[in-house]
PDB file of C-alpha atoms in Angstrom:
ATOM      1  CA  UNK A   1      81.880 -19.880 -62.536  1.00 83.00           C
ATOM      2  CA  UNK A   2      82.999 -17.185 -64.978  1.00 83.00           C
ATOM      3  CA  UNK A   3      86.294 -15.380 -65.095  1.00 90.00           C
ATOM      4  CA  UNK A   4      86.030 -11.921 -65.306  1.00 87.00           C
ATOM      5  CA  UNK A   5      89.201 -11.186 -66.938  1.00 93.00           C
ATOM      6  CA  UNK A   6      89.138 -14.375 -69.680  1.00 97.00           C
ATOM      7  CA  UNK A   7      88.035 -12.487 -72.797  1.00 97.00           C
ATOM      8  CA  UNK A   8      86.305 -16.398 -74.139  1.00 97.00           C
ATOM      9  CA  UNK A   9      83.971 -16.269 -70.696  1.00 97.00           C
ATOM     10  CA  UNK A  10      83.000 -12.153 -72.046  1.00 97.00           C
ATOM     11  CA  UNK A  11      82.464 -13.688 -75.605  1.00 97.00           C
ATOM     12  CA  UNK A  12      80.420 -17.169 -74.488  1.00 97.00           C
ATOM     13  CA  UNK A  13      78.476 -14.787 -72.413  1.00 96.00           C
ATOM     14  CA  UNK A  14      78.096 -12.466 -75.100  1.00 95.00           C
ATOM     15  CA  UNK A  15      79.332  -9.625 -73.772  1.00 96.00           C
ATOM     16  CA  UNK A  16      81.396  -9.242 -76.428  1.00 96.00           C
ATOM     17  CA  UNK A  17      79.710  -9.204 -79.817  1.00 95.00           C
ATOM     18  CA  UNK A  18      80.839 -12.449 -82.236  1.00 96.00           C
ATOM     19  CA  UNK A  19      79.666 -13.863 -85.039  1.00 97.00           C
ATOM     20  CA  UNK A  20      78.095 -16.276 -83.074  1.00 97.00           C
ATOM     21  CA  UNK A  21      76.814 -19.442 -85.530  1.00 97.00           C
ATOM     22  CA  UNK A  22      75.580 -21.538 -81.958  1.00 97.00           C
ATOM     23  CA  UNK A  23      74.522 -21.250 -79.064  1.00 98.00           C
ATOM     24  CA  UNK A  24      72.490 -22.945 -76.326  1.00 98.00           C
ATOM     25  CA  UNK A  25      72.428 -22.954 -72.930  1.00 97.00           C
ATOM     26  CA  UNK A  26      76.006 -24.400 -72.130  1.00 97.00           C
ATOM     27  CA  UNK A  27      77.925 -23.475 -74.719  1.00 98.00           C
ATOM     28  CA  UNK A  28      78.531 -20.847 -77.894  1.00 98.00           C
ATOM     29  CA  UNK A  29      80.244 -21.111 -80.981  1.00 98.00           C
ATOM     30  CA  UNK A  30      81.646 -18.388 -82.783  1.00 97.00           C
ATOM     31  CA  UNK A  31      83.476 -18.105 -86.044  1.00 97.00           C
ATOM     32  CA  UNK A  32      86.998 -17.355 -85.312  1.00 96.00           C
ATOM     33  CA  UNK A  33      89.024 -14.531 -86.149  1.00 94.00           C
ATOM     34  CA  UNK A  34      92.010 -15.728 -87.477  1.00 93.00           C
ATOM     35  CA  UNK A  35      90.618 -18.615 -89.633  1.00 96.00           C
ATOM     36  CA  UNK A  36      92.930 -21.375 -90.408  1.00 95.00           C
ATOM     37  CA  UNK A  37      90.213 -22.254 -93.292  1.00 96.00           C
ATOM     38  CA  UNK A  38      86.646 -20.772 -94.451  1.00 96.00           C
ATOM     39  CA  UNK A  39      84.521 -21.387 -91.615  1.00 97.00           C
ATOM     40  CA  UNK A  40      86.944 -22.104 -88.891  1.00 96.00           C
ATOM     41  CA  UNK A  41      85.331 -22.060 -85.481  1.00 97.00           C
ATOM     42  CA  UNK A  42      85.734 -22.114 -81.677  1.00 97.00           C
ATOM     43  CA  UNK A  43      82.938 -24.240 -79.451  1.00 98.00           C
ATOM     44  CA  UNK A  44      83.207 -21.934 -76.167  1.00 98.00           C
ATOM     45  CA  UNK A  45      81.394 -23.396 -72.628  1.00 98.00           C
ATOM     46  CA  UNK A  46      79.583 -20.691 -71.352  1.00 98.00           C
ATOM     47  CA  UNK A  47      81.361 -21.294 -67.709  1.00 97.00           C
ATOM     48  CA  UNK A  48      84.882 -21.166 -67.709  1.00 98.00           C
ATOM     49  CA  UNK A  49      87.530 -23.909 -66.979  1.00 98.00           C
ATOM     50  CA  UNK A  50      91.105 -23.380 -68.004  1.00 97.00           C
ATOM     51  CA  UNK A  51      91.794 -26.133 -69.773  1.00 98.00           C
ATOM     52  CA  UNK A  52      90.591 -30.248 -70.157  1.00 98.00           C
ATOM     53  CA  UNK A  53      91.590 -30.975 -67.074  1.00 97.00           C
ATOM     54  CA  UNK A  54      89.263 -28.804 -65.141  1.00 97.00           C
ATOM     55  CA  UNK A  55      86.224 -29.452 -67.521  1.00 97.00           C
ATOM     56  CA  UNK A  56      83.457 -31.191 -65.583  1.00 97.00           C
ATOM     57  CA  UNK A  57      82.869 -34.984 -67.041  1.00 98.00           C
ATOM     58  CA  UNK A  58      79.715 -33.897 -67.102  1.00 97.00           C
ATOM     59  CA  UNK A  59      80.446 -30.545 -69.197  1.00 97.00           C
ATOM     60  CA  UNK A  60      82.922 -32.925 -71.539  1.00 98.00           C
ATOM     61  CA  UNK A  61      80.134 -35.266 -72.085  1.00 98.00           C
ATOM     62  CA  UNK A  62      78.455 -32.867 -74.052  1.00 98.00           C
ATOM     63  CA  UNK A  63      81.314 -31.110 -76.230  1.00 98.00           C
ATOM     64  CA  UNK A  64      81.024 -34.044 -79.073  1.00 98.00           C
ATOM     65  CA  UNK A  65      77.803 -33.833 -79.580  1.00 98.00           C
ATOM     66  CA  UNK A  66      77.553 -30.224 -79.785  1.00 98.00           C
ATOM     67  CA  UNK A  67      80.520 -30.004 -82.495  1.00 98.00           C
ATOM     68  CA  UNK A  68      79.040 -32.829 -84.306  1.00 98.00           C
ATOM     69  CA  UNK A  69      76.042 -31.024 -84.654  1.00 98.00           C
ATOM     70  CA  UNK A  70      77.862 -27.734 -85.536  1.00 98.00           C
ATOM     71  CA  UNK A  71      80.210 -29.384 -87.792  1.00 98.00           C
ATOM     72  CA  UNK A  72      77.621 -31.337 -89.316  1.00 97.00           C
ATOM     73  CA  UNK A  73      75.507 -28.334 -90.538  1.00 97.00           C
ATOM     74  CA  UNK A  74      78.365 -26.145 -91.504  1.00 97.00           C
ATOM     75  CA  UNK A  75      79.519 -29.465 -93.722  1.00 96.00           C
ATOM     76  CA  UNK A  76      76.827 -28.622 -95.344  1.00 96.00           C
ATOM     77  CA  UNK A  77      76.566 -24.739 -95.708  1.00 96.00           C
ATOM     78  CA  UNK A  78      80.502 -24.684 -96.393  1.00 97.00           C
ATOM     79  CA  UNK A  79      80.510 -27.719 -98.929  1.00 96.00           C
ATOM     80  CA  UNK A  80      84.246 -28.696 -97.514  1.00 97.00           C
ATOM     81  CA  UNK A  81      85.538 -31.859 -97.648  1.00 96.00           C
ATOM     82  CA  UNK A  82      86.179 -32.656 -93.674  1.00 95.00           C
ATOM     83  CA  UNK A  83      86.712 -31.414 -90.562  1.00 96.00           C
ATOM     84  CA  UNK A  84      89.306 -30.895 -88.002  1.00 96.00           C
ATOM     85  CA  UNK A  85      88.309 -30.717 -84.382  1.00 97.00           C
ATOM     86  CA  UNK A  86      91.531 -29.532 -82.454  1.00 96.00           C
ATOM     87  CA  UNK A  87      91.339 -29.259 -78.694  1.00 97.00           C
ATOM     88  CA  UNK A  88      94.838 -28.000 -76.869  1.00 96.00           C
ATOM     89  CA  UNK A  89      95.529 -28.074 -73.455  1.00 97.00           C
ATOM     90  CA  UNK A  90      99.083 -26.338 -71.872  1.00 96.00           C
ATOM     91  CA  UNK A  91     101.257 -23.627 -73.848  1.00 95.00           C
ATOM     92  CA  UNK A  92     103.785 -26.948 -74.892  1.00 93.00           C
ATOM     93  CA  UNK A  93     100.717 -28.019 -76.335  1.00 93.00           C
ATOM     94  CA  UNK A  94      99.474 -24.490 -78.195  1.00 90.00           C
ATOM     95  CA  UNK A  95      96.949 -23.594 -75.698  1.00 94.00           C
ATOM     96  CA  UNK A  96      96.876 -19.549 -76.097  1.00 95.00           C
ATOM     97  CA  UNK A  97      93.488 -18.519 -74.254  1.00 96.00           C
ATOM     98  CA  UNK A  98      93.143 -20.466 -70.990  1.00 97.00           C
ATOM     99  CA  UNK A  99      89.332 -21.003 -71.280  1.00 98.00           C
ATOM    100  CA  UNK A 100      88.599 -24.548 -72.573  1.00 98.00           C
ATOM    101  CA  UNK A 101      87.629 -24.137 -76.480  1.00 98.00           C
ATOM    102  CA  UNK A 102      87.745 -26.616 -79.689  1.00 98.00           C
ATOM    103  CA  UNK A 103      88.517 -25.693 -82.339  1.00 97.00           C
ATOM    104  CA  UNK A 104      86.431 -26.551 -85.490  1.00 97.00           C
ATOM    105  CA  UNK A 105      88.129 -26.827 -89.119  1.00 97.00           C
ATOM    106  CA  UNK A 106      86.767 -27.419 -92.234  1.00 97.00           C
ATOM    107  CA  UNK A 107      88.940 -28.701 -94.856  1.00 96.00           C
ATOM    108  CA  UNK A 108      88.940 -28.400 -98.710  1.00 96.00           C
ATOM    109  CA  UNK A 109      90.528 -30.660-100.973  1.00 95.00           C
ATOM    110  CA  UNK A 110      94.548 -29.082-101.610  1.00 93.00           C
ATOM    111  CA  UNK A 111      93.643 -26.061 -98.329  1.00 93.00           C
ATOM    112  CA  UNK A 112      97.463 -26.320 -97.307  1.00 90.00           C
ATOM    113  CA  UNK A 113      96.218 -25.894 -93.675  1.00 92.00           C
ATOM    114  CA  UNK A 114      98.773 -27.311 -91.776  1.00 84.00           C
ATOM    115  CA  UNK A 115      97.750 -29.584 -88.514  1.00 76.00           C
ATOM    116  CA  UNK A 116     100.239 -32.486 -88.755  1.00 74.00           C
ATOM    117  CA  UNK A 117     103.238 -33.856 -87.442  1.00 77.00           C
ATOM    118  CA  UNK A 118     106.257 -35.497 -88.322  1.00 79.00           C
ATOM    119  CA  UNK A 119     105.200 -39.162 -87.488  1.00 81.00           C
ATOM    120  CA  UNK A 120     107.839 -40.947 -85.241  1.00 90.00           C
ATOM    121  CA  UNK A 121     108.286 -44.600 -84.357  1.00 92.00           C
ATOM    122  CA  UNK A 122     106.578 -46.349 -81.193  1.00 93.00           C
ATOM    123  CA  UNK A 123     109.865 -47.652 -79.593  1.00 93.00           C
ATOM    124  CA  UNK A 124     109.253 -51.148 -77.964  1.00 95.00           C
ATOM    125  CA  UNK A 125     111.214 -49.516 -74.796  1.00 95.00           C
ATOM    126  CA  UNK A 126     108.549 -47.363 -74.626  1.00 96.00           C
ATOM    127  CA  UNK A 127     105.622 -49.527 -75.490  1.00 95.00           C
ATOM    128  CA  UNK A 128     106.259 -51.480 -73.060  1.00 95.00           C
ATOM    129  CA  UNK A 129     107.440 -48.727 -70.391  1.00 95.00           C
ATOM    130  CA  UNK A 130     104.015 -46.786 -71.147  1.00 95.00           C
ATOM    131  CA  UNK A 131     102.172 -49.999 -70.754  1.00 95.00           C
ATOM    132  CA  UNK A 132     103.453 -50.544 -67.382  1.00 95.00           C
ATOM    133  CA  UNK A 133     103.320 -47.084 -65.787  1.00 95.00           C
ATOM    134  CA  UNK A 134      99.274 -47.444 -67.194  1.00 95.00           C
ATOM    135  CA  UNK A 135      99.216 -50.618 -64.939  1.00 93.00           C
ATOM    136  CA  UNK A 136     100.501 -49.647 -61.858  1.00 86.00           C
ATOM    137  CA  UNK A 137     103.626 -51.360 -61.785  1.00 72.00           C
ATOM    138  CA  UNK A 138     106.790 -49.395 -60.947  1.00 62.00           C
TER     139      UNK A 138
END
């Protein structure tokens, strides 16, 4: 299923020229225009799905291997240091286009990109309230 008015299903489709770097018959991945770092890209499914939730487990079970082997070969054409793979899901979250995308980020050494968070402490209150919500007990 497709979206007509999601501009990601008009670019995974190409129906809107990108600088596409992948594609196959599933997905396409496209350098992205406002680069957090050299090389920054987005893995687009060809089919569109708003978010993680409504990906297909069978669609999900092929988005890792298809940015390993994307981020694998740009590792090598960019000659970063790592990668980043980012996936959002919700506007809390930083979700912006509501087609499912990841986003791939190569790092260099000192790049200043900034993708963390100030670390907080797991609370044993919560611990153990997470725990048991996960196990069914009320």
């Amino acid at each position: 299923m497709r979206d007509d008015n999601c501009i990601f299903c008009k670019i995974a489709n190409g129906e809107i020229p990108s600088a596409t770097i992948y594609e196959d018959d599933d997905f396409r991945a496209i350098l992205d225009l406002g680069p957090a770092s050299r090389g920054h890209a987005l893995l687009l499914p060809k089919e569109h799905y708003a978010d993680l939730y409504a990906l297909p487990d069978e669609v999900a079970a092929k988005v890792l291997p298809v940015a390993k082997k994307i981020v694998s070969r740009m590792k090598d054409v960019l000659g970063c240091d790592g990668y980043n793979l980012v996936q959002n899901n919700g506007e809390p979250a930083g979700q912006t286009v509501f087609h499912f995308h990841m986003h791939m980020i190569p790092r260099y050494e000192n790049d200043g990109v900034g993708l963390g968070w100030k670390m907080g402490t797991l609370t044993d209150e919560d611990r153990d309230e997470i725990l048991k919500k996960l196990s069914g007990e009320q």
